[in-house]
Amino acid sequence: MLDSMYGAVELGLLYSLMALGVFITFRILDFPDLTVDGSFATGGAVAAVLLSNGYSMWIAMIAAFLAGTVAGACTGLLHTKGKINGLLSGILMMIALHSINLRIMGKPNTSLLDIEPMFSSISPIWVKLIVMAVCILVIKFLLDAFLRTDMGLALRATGDNPRMIRSFGANTDNTKMLGISLSNGLVALSGGLIAQQSSYADISMGIGMIVIGLASVIIGEAIFGARTVFWATLAAVLGSIVYRIVVALALRVEWLEASDLKLITALIVIVALVLPSARRAMKQKSMAKKRSAQLTAEASKTPTPTGGAR
Amino acid sequence: MLELSNVSKLFYPGTPDEKIALFGINLKLNPGDFITVIGSNGAGKSTLMNVISGVMTPDTGHVKINNSAITHLQEHQRSRWIGRVFQDPMAGTAPHMTIEENLAMAYSRDKSRGLAFGVTARRRKLFYEQLGRLNLGLEKRIRAKVGQLSGGERQALSLLMATFTKPQILLLDEHTAALDPSRAELITRLTESIVREMKLTTLMVTHNMEQAIRLGNRLIMMDKGRIILDVNEERKKDLTVAQLLGEFEQISGHKMTDDRVVFG
Ligand SMILES: Nc1ncnc2c1ncn2[C@@H]1O[C@H](COP(=O)(O)OP(=O)(O)OP(=O)(O)O)[C@@H](O)[C@H]1O
Ligand SMILES: [Mg+2]
């Protein structure tokens, strides 16, 4: 039991960079980017090829990140310069990446059994988890800092009020491309991390990632809130961990199959998306009831002018 | 300063829906001019603003600032010279970002945006002082999200942001129209004092006739995409709302129709 929890936290940390990437596009840019499914596998593929060819872990991870930024830039170009609908740009890129990833690896999957995963020499396991968490948090803090720079502010304003930031001289095409690139860079880095950790990269490893990323972001926001950038990015990281714990628990339920996972994830996202608006509607309705009761009470107190002399 | 020559802009040209938003507009602003613009609904006032700020490119004609042609520069490329406040109080600020972050973005208008922090201690001090000039107590809420401000407060902030870097041209498109009368009055007063203090060259669309006469040193009247009347400072001094409306009817041949018009 404890072992599977440790495993879940570890996976959550590795996937948290993917959640941060999804956070950048969905929450900051307000751009539903579906490239993620493709770019996650791109990261895995690039890392796997470099690692199996004897390159160092660092180089493999940096290359995975860069490959992701290139994929993101392509989606950004399709959307901003090609004026293709945002969802469609992402889907096109995702499909294209499927072939590209196959080209990168040269085969549908690559085994990395003779490669020592990062931090695997650290024991006991909780020390290893702390070291990993620190590394992830460093990336989180770098992202926070970036989002507070002049460039980062323009990026955030692009999602918040593009018309306004254009009137202050920012090219929103460029800020969008920057955001989508950065996002997919993080997603691909996450894919690289997962590949080295599981000693395996697979052409289909990215399928469903976008929904998992969204689920992480949404769960994180629901539990930890997202009032400031600091909390929002922290929530994405923690949301990713919570998601993996939920999955680990769900897998212990006897009548659930591992293949039901994607359905469960989709359900989590659906519930999380529907709940807030349903709650808001309910609140409004009860408020309206209360107010109209008040108003009728007031109206019955003051005598209504009926008839009367003119 | 700003010069428009023979500027025209059509929507849906050649179709039954054809709209002549601007037609053969010639307009020259001198440095320090404060021009008020009036005209009925659909006269082309907002289109004029959009053509100047680069939101739209004119079909014919040229736009120049300081004698250099900017007709084909994109909006973000010319916005370093042009400050804007929109009619919608929501349009000029980013609601999910703080007051100081919004001001930082305005501060970077004429600079390249790099990897330096947007809000530094030095800048925050400047923002604090500038917000103080609005007399709305916003300087004490410098870390509040802009979405929490009232429409009037947001519009005051928009005005401050638009003028922060002393733009060459200030464009105001009915920027008080969405506010209640007392708030509108406040924003009008702020506009007056900021424009005067910073000697900004300003083009202000208003639906308030009295205000159009009282403010600024020149008044232009638009109808059906044309400038039909251009009143200079001297004549403007003893112009009345009734005279203005009379002139409008005489020249255009129809009554002034504006769903938001305020006569005095
Ligand atoms: N983006 C657009 N697409 C199509 N037609 C437009 C567009 N913008 C303006 N128009 C048309 O151009 C004409 C001028 O519009 P404009 O918004 O400039 O008028 P206005 O003087 O600002 O009017 P108002 O007082 O109502 O704000 C109108 O007939 C309008 O319908
Ligand atoms: Mg208008």
Coordinates of C-alpha atoms and ligand atoms in Angstrom, one line a residue:
Chain A
M1 CA 0.0 0.0 0.0
L2 CA 2.6 2.5 1.1
D3 CA 4.8 1.5 -1.8
S4 CA 2.1 2.2 -4.3
M5 CA 1.5 5.6 -2.7
Y6 CA 5.2 6.4 -3.1
G7 CA 5.0 5.3 -6.7
A8 CA 2.0 7.5 -7.2
V9 CA 3.7 10.6 -5.7
E10 CA 6.7 9.9 -7.9
L11 CA 4.6 9.7 -11.0
G12 CA 2.7 12.8 -10.0
L13 CA 5.9 14.7 -9.7
L14 CA 7.1 13.6 -13.1
Y15 CA 3.8 14.3 -14.8
S16 CA 3.4 17.7 -13.0
L17 CA 5.5 19.4 -15.6
M18 CA 3.0 18.3 -18.2
A19 CA 0.2 19.8 -15.9
L20 CA 2.2 23.1 -15.8
G21 CA 2.3 23.1 -19.5
V22 CA -1.4 22.5 -19.8
F23 CA -1.9 25.2 -17.2
I24 CA 0.0 27.7 -19.4
T25 CA -2.2 27.1 -22.5
F26 CA -5.6 26.5 -20.9
R27 CA -5.5 28.9 -18.0
I28 CA -3.1 31.6 -18.9
L29 CA -3.5 31.8 -22.7
D30 CA -7.0 30.6 -22.7
F31 CA -6.0 28.5 -25.7
P32 CA -7.2 24.9 -25.7
D33 CA -4.1 23.2 -27.1
L34 CA -4.4 19.6 -28.1
T35 CA -0.8 19.4 -29.3
V36 CA 0.0 17.9 -25.9
D37 CA -0.8 14.3 -26.8
G38 CA 1.7 14.5 -29.6
S39 CA 4.4 16.5 -27.9
F40 CA 4.4 14.4 -24.8
A41 CA 5.4 11.4 -26.9
T42 CA 7.8 13.6 -28.9
G43 CA 9.7 14.3 -25.6
G44 CA 9.7 10.6 -24.8
A45 CA 10.9 9.6 -28.2
V46 CA 13.7 12.2 -28.4
A47 CA 14.9 11.3 -24.9
A48 CA 14.8 7.6 -25.6
V49 CA 16.7 7.9 -28.9
L50 CA 19.4 10.0 -27.3
L51 CA 19.7 7.9 -24.2
S52 CA 19.9 4.6 -26.1
N53 CA 22.7 6.2 -28.2
G54 CA 24.7 6.9 -25.1
Y55 CA 24.0 10.6 -24.6
S56 CA 23.9 11.9 -21.0
M57 CA 20.6 12.2 -19.1
W58 CA 20.9 16.0 -19.1
I59 CA 21.4 16.3 -22.8
A60 CA 18.4 14.0 -23.4
M61 CA 16.1 16.0 -21.2
I62 CA 17.2 19.4 -22.6
A63 CA 16.7 18.0 -26.1
A64 CA 13.2 16.7 -25.2
F65 CA 12.3 20.1 -23.9
L66 CA 13.5 21.9 -27.1
A67 CA 11.7 19.4 -29.3
G68 CA 8.5 20.2 -27.5
T69 CA 9.0 24.0 -27.9
V70 CA 9.5 23.5 -31.7
A71 CA 6.3 21.4 -31.8
G72 CA 4.5 24.1 -29.9
A73 CA 5.8 26.9 -32.1
C74 CA 4.4 25.0 -35.1
T75 CA 0.9 24.9 -33.5
G76 CA 1.3 28.6 -32.7
L77 CA 2.3 29.4 -36.3
L78 CA -0.7 27.5 -37.7
H79 CA -3.0 29.3 -35.4
T80 CA -1.6 32.9 -35.5
K81 CA -0.2 33.2 -39.0
G82 CA -2.3 30.5 -40.7
K83 CA -5.4 31.7 -39.0
I84 CA -6.5 28.2 -38.3
N85 CA -8.9 27.6 -35.5
G86 CA -7.1 26.9 -32.2
L87 CA -8.5 23.5 -31.5
L88 CA -7.9 22.4 -35.1
S89 CA -4.3 23.7 -35.1
G90 CA -3.6 21.5 -32.1
I91 CA -5.2 18.5 -33.6
L92 CA -3.3 18.9 -36.9
M93 CA -0.1 19.1 -35.0
M94 CA -0.9 16.2 -32.8
I95 CA -1.6 14.0 -35.9
A96 CA 1.5 15.2 -37.6
L97 CA 3.6 14.5 -34.6
H98 CA 2.4 10.9 -34.5
S99 CA 4.3 10.3 -37.8
I100 CA 7.2 12.5 -36.7
N101 CA 7.6 10.6 -33.5
L102 CA 7.7 7.3 -35.4
R103 CA 10.5 8.8 -37.6
I104 CA 12.4 9.9 -34.5
M105 CA 12.4 6.5 -32.9
G106 CA 12.4 4.5 -36.2
K107 CA 10.1 2.0 -34.5
P108 CA 7.0 2.1 -32.4
N109 CA 8.8 1.7 -29.1
T110 CA 12.2 1.9 -27.6
S111 CA 13.3 0.0 -24.5
L112 CA 15.8 1.7 -22.2
L113 CA 16.4 -1.2 -19.8
D114 CA 20.2 -0.7 -19.6
I115 CA 19.8 3.0 -18.7
E116 CA 19.9 3.9 -15.0
P117 CA 16.9 6.2 -14.3
M118 CA 17.6 9.6 -12.6
F119 CA 17.9 9.6 -8.9
S120 CA 17.5 5.8 -8.8
S121 CA 20.6 5.6 -6.6
I122 CA 19.1 7.7 -3.8
S123 CA 17.5 5.8 -1.0
P124 CA 15.4 5.5 1.1
I125 CA 12.6 6.4 -1.3
W126 CA 11.2 9.4 0.6
V127 CA 14.6 11.1 0.3
K128 CA 14.5 10.5 -3.4
L129 CA 11.0 11.9 -3.5
I130 CA 12.1 15.0 -1.7
V131 CA 15.0 15.5 -4.1
M132 CA 12.6 15.1 -7.0
A133 CA 10.1 17.5 -5.5
V134 CA 12.8 20.1 -5.0
C135 CA 13.8 19.8 -8.7
I136 CA 10.2 20.2 -9.8
L137 CA 9.7 23.2 -7.5
V138 CA 12.8 24.9 -8.9
I139 CA 11.1 24.7 -12.4
K140 CA 7.8 25.9 -10.9
F141 CA 9.6 28.9 -9.3
L142 CA 11.4 29.7 -12.5
L143 CA 8.0 29.7 -14.3
D144 CA 6.5 31.9 -11.6
A145 CA 9.4 34.4 -12.0
F146 CA 9.0 34.4 -15.8
L147 CA 5.3 35.1 -15.5
R148 CA 6.2 38.2 -13.5
T149 CA 8.6 39.7 -16.0
D150 CA 7.6 42.3 -18.6
M151 CA 7.4 39.5 -21.2
G152 CA 5.5 37.2 -18.8
L153 CA 3.0 40.0 -18.0
A154 CA 2.3 40.4 -21.7
L155 CA 1.8 36.7 -22.0
R156 CA -0.7 36.7 -19.2
A157 CA -2.5 39.7 -20.6
T158 CA -2.8 38.0 -24.0
G159 CA -5.1 35.4 -22.4
D160 CA -6.9 38.0 -20.2
N161 CA -7.5 40.9 -22.5
P162 CA -5.7 40.7 -25.9
R163 CA -7.2 43.9 -27.2
M164 CA -5.8 45.8 -24.2
I165 CA -2.3 44.4 -24.4
R166 CA -2.2 45.1 -28.2
S167 CA -3.0 48.7 -27.5
F168 CA 0.1 48.7 -25.3
G169 CA 2.3 47.6 -28.0
A170 CA 2.6 43.8 -27.5
N171 CA 2.3 41.5 -30.6
T172 CA -0.2 39.0 -29.4
D173 CA 0.7 36.6 -32.2
N174 CA 4.2 36.4 -30.7
T175 CA 3.1 36.1 -27.1
K176 CA 0.7 33.3 -28.0
M177 CA 3.5 31.4 -29.9
L178 CA 5.8 32.0 -26.9
G179 CA 3.2 30.6 -24.5
I180 CA 2.4 27.6 -26.6
S181 CA 6.1 26.8 -27.2
L182 CA 6.9 27.0 -23.5
S183 CA 3.9 24.9 -22.7
N184 CA 4.8 22.1 -25.1
G185 CA 8.4 22.3 -24.0
L186 CA 7.4 21.4 -20.5
V187 CA 5.0 18.7 -21.7
A188 CA 7.8 17.1 -23.8
L189 CA 10.2 17.4 -20.9
S190 CA 7.6 15.5 -18.8
G191 CA 7.4 12.9 -21.5
G192 CA 11.2 12.5 -21.5
L193 CA 11.2 12.1 -17.7
I194 CA 8.5 9.4 -17.9
A195 CA 10.4 7.6 -20.6
Q196 CA 13.7 7.4 -18.6
Q197 CA 11.8 6.6 -15.4
S198 CA 9.9 3.7 -16.9
S199 CA 12.8 2.7 -19.2
Y200 CA 10.5 2.7 -22.1
A201 CA 9.2 5.1 -24.8
D202 CA 6.2 4.3 -26.8
I203 CA 4.6 6.0 -29.8
S204 CA 1.2 6.0 -28.0
M205 CA 2.5 7.1 -24.6
G206 CA 0.9 10.6 -25.1
I207 CA -2.7 9.4 -25.8
G208 CA -5.1 11.1 -23.3
M209 CA -2.4 13.3 -21.8
I210 CA -4.4 16.5 -22.5
V211 CA -7.3 15.2 -20.4
I212 CA -5.0 14.1 -17.6
G213 CA -3.2 17.5 -17.6
L214 CA -6.6 19.2 -17.5
A215 CA -7.8 16.9 -14.7
S216 CA -4.6 17.7 -12.7
V217 CA -5.0 21.5 -13.2
I218 CA -8.7 21.4 -12.3
I219 CA -8.2 19.1 -9.2
G220 CA -5.4 21.3 -8.0
E221 CA -7.4 24.5 -8.4
A222 CA -10.4 22.9 -6.6
I223 CA -8.4 21.8 -3.6
F224 CA -5.7 24.5 -3.3
G225 CA -7.1 27.5 -5.1
A226 CA -5.5 29.7 -7.7
R227 CA -5.6 33.2 -6.4
T228 CA -2.1 34.2 -7.5
V229 CA 0.3 32.8 -10.0
F230 CA 2.3 31.3 -7.1
W231 CA -0.7 29.3 -5.9
A232 CA -2.0 28.5 -9.4
T233 CA 1.3 26.8 -10.5
L234 CA 1.6 25.1 -7.1
A235 CA -2.0 23.8 -7.5
A236 CA -1.1 22.3 -10.9
V237 CA 1.8 20.4 -9.4
L238 CA -0.1 19.2 -6.4
G239 CA -3.1 18.4 -8.6
S240 CA -1.0 16.1 -10.6
I241 CA 0.1 14.3 -7.5
V242 CA -3.4 14.0 -6.2
Y243 CA -4.6 12.7 -9.5
R244 CA -2.0 9.9 -9.4
I245 CA -3.0 9.0 -5.9
V246 CA -6.6 8.9 -6.9
V247 CA -5.7 6.6 -9.8
A248 CA -3.6 4.4 -7.6
L249 CA -6.6 4.1 -5.2
A250 CA -9.0 3.5 -8.0
L251 CA -6.8 0.6 -9.3
R252 CA -7.2 -1.1 -6.0
V253 CA -10.9 -1.3 -6.4
E254 CA -11.6 -4.9 -7.5
W255 CA -14.1 -4.4 -10.3
L256 CA -12.2 -1.6 -12.0
E257 CA -9.8 -2.4 -14.8
A258 CA -6.7 -0.4 -15.6
S259 CA -8.3 0.3 -19.0
D260 CA -11.1 2.1 -17.3
L261 CA -8.7 4.8 -16.3
K262 CA -9.3 7.1 -19.2
L263 CA -13.0 7.0 -18.6
I264 CA -12.5 7.8 -14.9
T265 CA -10.3 10.7 -15.9
A266 CA -12.8 12.1 -18.3
L267 CA -15.5 11.8 -15.6
I268 CA -13.3 13.7 -13.2
V269 CA -12.8 16.5 -15.7
I270 CA -16.5 16.6 -16.6
V271 CA -17.6 16.7 -12.9
A272 CA -15.0 19.4 -12.2
L273 CA -16.2 21.5 -15.2
V274 CA -19.9 21.1 -14.5
L275 CA -19.9 21.5 -10.7
P276 CA -18.8 25.2 -10.5
S277 CA -21.3 26.5 -13.0
A278 CA -24.1 24.3 -11.5
R279 CA -23.2 25.6 -8.1
R280 CA -23.2 29.2 -9.3
A281 CA -26.7 28.7 -11.0
M282 CA -28.1 27.2 -7.8
K283 CA -26.7 30.1 -5.6
Q284 CA -28.2 32.6 -8.0
K285 CA -31.5 31.0 -7.9
S286 CA -31.7 30.8 -4.1
M287 CA -30.5 34.4 -3.9
A288 CA -33.2 35.5 -6.4
K289 CA -35.8 33.6 -4.3
K290 CA -34.6 35.3 -1.1
R291 CA -34.6 38.8 -2.7
S292 CA -38.1 38.4 -4.2
A293 CA -39.4 37.2 -0.9
Q294 CA -37.9 40.3 0.7
L295 CA -39.3 42.6 -1.9
T296 CA -42.8 41.2 -1.6
A297 CA -42.6 41.6 2.2
E298 CA -41.5 45.2 1.8
A299 CA -44.2 45.8 -0.8
S300 CA -47.0 44.4 1.5
K301 CA -45.8 46.8 4.4
T302 CA -46.1 50.0 2.4
P303 CA -49.8 50.6 1.4
T304 CA -50.2 50.5 -2.3
P305 CA -51.9 53.5 -3.7
T306 CA -55.1 52.2 -5.1
G307 CA -57.7 54.5 -6.5
G308 CA -57.5 57.7 -4.5
A309 CA -58.5 61.2 -5.4
R310 CA -56.9 62.8 -8.4
Chain B
M1 CA 1.5 65.8 -35.5
L2 CA -1.3 63.5 -36.7
E3 CA -2.4 63.9 -40.3
L4 CA -5.1 62.0 -42.2
S5 CA -5.4 62.6 -46.0
N6 CA -8.2 61.3 -48.1
V7 CA -9.0 58.4 -45.8
S8 CA -11.9 56.1 -46.7
K9 CA -13.1 52.9 -45.2
L10 CA -16.0 50.8 -46.5
F11 CA -17.6 47.7 -45.0
Y12 CA -19.1 45.0 -47.3
P13 CA -18.2 47.0 -50.4
G14 CA -20.3 46.3 -53.5
T15 CA -23.0 44.4 -51.6
P16 CA -26.4 45.5 -50.6
D17 CA -25.1 45.9 -47.1
E18 CA -22.4 48.3 -48.1
K19 CA -21.5 50.8 -45.3
I20 CA -19.5 53.9 -45.9
A21 CA -17.8 54.2 -42.5
L22 CA -15.3 56.9 -43.6
F23 CA -15.2 58.8 -46.9
G24 CA -12.5 61.2 -48.0
I25 CA -11.5 62.3 -44.5
N26 CA -8.8 65.0 -44.3
L27 CA -7.8 65.9 -40.8
K28 CA -4.7 67.6 -39.4
L29 CA -4.0 67.8 -35.7
N30 CA -1.5 70.3 -34.4
P31 CA 0.6 69.5 -31.3
G32 CA -1.4 70.1 -28.2
D33 CA -4.7 70.1 -30.0
F34 CA -7.7 68.8 -28.0
I35 CA -10.4 68.0 -30.5
T36 CA -13.9 66.8 -29.5
V37 CA -15.8 64.7 -32.1
I38 CA -19.5 64.4 -32.3
G39 CA -21.9 62.8 -34.7
S40 CA -24.9 60.6 -35.0
N41 CA -24.9 56.8 -34.6
G42 CA -22.9 55.1 -37.3
A43 CA -21.3 58.4 -38.4
G44 CA -17.9 56.7 -38.4
K45 CA -16.4 58.1 -35.2
S46 CA -15.2 54.8 -33.9
T47 CA -13.9 53.8 -37.3
L48 CA -11.9 57.0 -37.4
M49 CA -10.3 56.0 -34.1
N50 CA -9.7 52.4 -35.3
V51 CA -8.0 53.7 -38.5
I52 CA -5.7 56.0 -36.5
S53 CA -4.8 53.3 -34.0
G54 CA -4.3 50.6 -36.6
V55 CA -7.1 48.3 -35.6
M56 CA -8.3 48.7 -39.2
T57 CA -6.4 49.8 -42.3
P58 CA -8.1 52.3 -44.5
D59 CA -9.1 51.4 -48.1
T60 CA -7.7 54.6 -49.4
G61 CA -5.6 57.4 -48.1
H62 CA -2.8 57.9 -45.6
V63 CA -2.3 58.3 -41.9
K64 CA 0.9 60.1 -40.7
I65 CA 2.3 60.8 -37.3
N66 CA 5.0 63.4 -37.1
N67 CA 5.3 63.3 -40.9
S68 CA 6.1 59.6 -41.1
A69 CA 3.5 57.4 -42.8
I70 CA 2.1 54.7 -40.4
T71 CA -0.8 53.6 -42.6
H72 CA 0.5 50.1 -42.9
L73 CA 1.9 49.6 -39.5
Q74 CA 0.0 47.1 -37.4
E75 CA -1.7 48.2 -34.2
H76 CA 1.0 47.0 -31.8
Q77 CA 3.7 48.6 -33.9
R78 CA 2.2 52.1 -33.7
S79 CA 0.7 51.9 -30.2
R80 CA 4.0 53.3 -28.7
W81 CA 2.8 56.7 -30.0
I82 CA -0.9 56.2 -29.4
G83 CA -2.8 55.9 -26.1
R84 CA -6.4 54.7 -26.1
V85 CA -9.3 54.5 -23.8
F86 CA -12.3 52.5 -24.9
Q87 CA -16.0 53.0 -24.2
D88 CA -16.2 49.7 -22.4
P89 CA -14.6 50.0 -18.9
M90 CA -13.7 46.3 -19.2
A91 CA -11.7 46.8 -22.4
G92 CA -8.7 48.8 -21.2
T93 CA -7.4 46.7 -18.4
A94 CA -6.7 43.0 -17.7
P95 CA -9.2 41.9 -15.0
H96 CA -7.3 39.0 -13.6
M97 CA -4.1 40.9 -13.0
T98 CA -3.4 43.3 -10.3
I99 CA -3.4 47.1 -10.5
E100 CA 0.4 47.2 -10.4
E101 CA 0.7 44.6 -13.0
N102 CA -1.6 46.5 -15.3
L103 CA 0.4 49.6 -14.7
A104 CA 3.6 47.8 -15.4
M105 CA 2.3 46.7 -18.8
A106 CA 1.3 50.3 -19.6
Y107 CA 4.8 51.4 -18.4
S108 CA 6.4 49.1 -21.0
R109 CA 4.4 50.5 -23.8
D110 CA 7.3 52.2 -25.6
K111 CA 10.0 49.8 -24.4
S112 CA 10.9 46.3 -25.5
R113 CA 9.6 43.6 -23.2
G114 CA 12.4 41.5 -21.8
L115 CA 13.0 39.3 -18.8
A116 CA 13.3 42.0 -16.2
F117 CA 10.6 41.9 -13.5
G118 CA 7.5 44.0 -14.5
V119 CA 6.9 45.3 -11.0
T120 CA 10.0 46.5 -9.2
A121 CA 10.3 48.5 -6.0
R122 CA 11.2 51.6 -8.0
R123 CA 8.3 51.2 -10.4
R124 CA 5.9 50.5 -7.6
K125 CA 6.8 53.8 -6.0
L126 CA 6.1 55.6 -9.3
F127 CA 2.8 53.7 -9.7
Y128 CA 1.8 54.6 -6.2
E129 CA 2.4 58.3 -6.9
Q130 CA 0.6 58.3 -10.2
L131 CA -2.4 56.4 -8.7
G132 CA -2.5 59.0 -5.9
R133 CA -3.2 61.7 -8.6
L134 CA -6.6 60.0 -9.3
N135 CA -7.8 60.7 -5.7
L136 CA -9.7 57.4 -5.7
G137 CA -7.6 55.6 -3.1
L138 CA -6.5 53.1 -5.7
E139 CA -2.9 53.4 -4.5
K140 CA -3.8 51.6 -1.3
R141 CA -5.2 48.7 -3.4
I142 CA -2.2 48.4 -5.7
R143 CA -2.2 44.6 -5.3
A144 CA -5.9 44.1 -5.8
K145 CA -7.1 42.4 -9.0
V146 CA -8.5 45.0 -11.4
G147 CA -11.6 42.9 -11.9
Q148 CA -12.6 43.9 -8.4
L149 CA -12.8 47.6 -9.3
S150 CA -16.0 49.5 -10.2
G151 CA -16.5 50.6 -13.8
G152 CA -15.5 54.2 -12.9
E153 CA -12.4 53.1 -11.1
R154 CA -11.4 50.9 -14.0
Q155 CA -12.0 53.7 -16.4
A156 CA -9.8 56.0 -14.3
L157 CA -7.1 53.4 -14.3
S158 CA -7.4 52.9 -18.0
L159 CA -7.0 56.7 -18.5
L160 CA -3.9 56.7 -16.3
M161 CA -2.5 53.7 -18.2
A162 CA -3.2 55.2 -21.6
T163 CA -1.4 58.4 -20.7
F164 CA 1.3 57.0 -18.5
T165 CA 4.1 57.2 -21.1
K166 CA 2.9 60.5 -22.5
P167 CA 1.8 59.3 -25.9
Q168 CA 1.9 61.5 -29.0
I169 CA -1.8 61.0 -29.5
L170 CA -4.5 60.2 -27.1
L171 CA -7.7 58.7 -28.5
L172 CA -10.8 58.7 -26.3
D173 CA -13.9 56.9 -27.7
E174 CA -16.9 57.8 -25.6
H175 CA -14.9 56.8 -22.6
T176 CA -17.5 58.1 -20.1
A177 CA -20.6 56.8 -21.9
A178 CA -20.9 53.6 -19.9
L179 CA -20.7 55.3 -16.5
D180 CA -23.3 56.8 -14.3
P181 CA -23.4 60.7 -14.4
S182 CA -21.3 61.3 -11.3
R183 CA -18.7 58.8 -12.3
A184 CA -18.7 60.2 -15.9
E185 CA -18.2 63.7 -14.5
L186 CA -15.2 62.5 -12.4
I187 CA -13.6 60.8 -15.4
T188 CA -14.2 63.9 -17.5
R189 CA -12.5 66.1 -14.9
L190 CA -9.6 63.7 -14.7
T191 CA -9.3 63.7 -18.5
E192 CA -9.3 67.5 -18.6
S193 CA -6.5 67.8 -16.0
I194 CA -4.3 65.0 -17.4
V195 CA -4.6 66.3 -20.9
R196 CA -3.8 69.8 -19.8
E197 CA -0.9 68.9 -17.5
M198 CA 0.8 66.6 -20.0
K199 CA -0.1 68.8 -23.0
L200 CA -1.4 65.7 -24.9
T201 CA -2.7 65.9 -28.4
T202 CA -6.1 64.5 -28.0
L203 CA -9.1 63.3 -30.1
M204 CA -12.2 62.7 -27.9
V205 CA -15.4 61.3 -29.2
T206 CA -18.3 62.3 -27.0
H207 CA -22.1 62.1 -27.1
N208 CA -22.4 65.0 -24.7
M209 CA -23.0 68.2 -26.7
E210 CA -22.3 70.5 -23.8
Q211 CA -19.1 68.7 -23.0
A212 CA -18.1 68.8 -26.7
I213 CA -18.4 72.5 -26.7
R214 CA -16.8 73.2 -23.3
L215 CA -13.8 70.9 -23.6
G216 CA -10.9 71.3 -26.0
N217 CA -9.9 73.9 -28.5
R218 CA -11.6 72.5 -31.6
L219 CA -14.8 70.6 -32.4
I220 CA -15.5 68.4 -35.4
M221 CA -18.9 67.0 -36.4
M222 CA -19.2 63.8 -38.4
D223 CA -22.1 62.4 -40.5
K224 CA -22.2 59.4 -42.8
G225 CA -18.4 59.0 -42.8
R226 CA -17.6 62.6 -43.5
I227 CA -16.5 65.6 -41.4
I228 CA -19.3 68.0 -42.0
L229 CA -18.3 70.8 -39.6
D230 CA -15.0 71.9 -38.1
V231 CA -15.3 74.6 -35.4
N232 CA -12.2 76.4 -34.3
E233 CA -11.4 77.7 -30.8
E234 CA -12.8 81.2 -31.3
R235 CA -16.1 80.2 -32.7
K236 CA -16.4 77.4 -30.2
K237 CA -16.2 79.9 -27.3
D238 CA -19.7 81.2 -27.8
L239 CA -21.4 78.3 -29.4
T240 CA -24.5 76.9 -27.8
V241 CA -25.9 73.4 -28.0
A242 CA -29.0 74.7 -29.9
Q243 CA -26.8 76.4 -32.5
L244 CA -24.7 73.2 -32.9
L245 CA -27.8 71.1 -33.5
G246 CA -29.2 73.7 -35.8
E247 CA -26.0 73.6 -37.9
F248 CA -26.0 69.9 -37.9
E249 CA -29.6 69.7 -39.3
Q250 CA -28.8 72.4 -41.9
I251 CA -25.7 70.8 -43.2
S252 CA -26.8 67.1 -43.1
G253 CA -30.4 67.7 -43.9
H254 CA -31.6 65.4 -41.0
K255 CA -31.9 65.5 -37.3
M256 CA -29.1 64.4 -35.0
T257 CA -29.9 60.8 -34.0
D258 CA -27.8 59.3 -31.2
D259 CA -29.3 56.9 -28.7
R260 CA -26.9 58.1 -26.1
V261 CA -26.9 61.8 -26.8
V262 CA -26.9 64.2 -23.9
F263 CA -27.6 67.8 -24.7
G264 CA -26.3 69.6 -21.7
Ligands
LIG1 N1 -16.4 45.9 -38.0 C1 -17.4 46.3 -38.7 N2 -18.0 45.5 -39.6 C2 -19.0 46.0 -40.4 N3 -19.5 47.2 -40.3 C3 -18.9 48.1 -39.4 C4 -17.9 47.7 -38.6 N4 -17.5 48.7 -37.8 C5 -18.3 49.7 -38.2 N5 -19.2 49.4 -39.1 C6 -20.2 50.2 -39.8 O1 -19.6 51.4 -40.2 C7 -20.4 52.5 -39.9 C8 -19.7 53.4 -38.9 O2 -19.5 52.8 -37.7 P1 -18.8 53.5 -36.4 O3 -18.8 52.4 -35.3 O4 -17.6 54.1 -36.8 O5 -19.9 54.6 -36.0 P2 -19.8 55.6 -34.7 O6 -19.8 56.9 -35.2 O7 -18.8 55.2 -33.8 O8 -21.3 55.3 -34.1 P3 -21.7 55.2 -32.6 O9 -22.1 56.6 -32.2 O10 -22.9 54.3 -32.6 O11 -20.6 54.6 -31.8 C9 -21.7 52.0 -39.3 O12 -22.6 51.9 -40.4 C10 -21.3 50.6 -38.9 O13 -22.4 49.7 -39.0
MG2 MG -18.7 54.4 -31.8

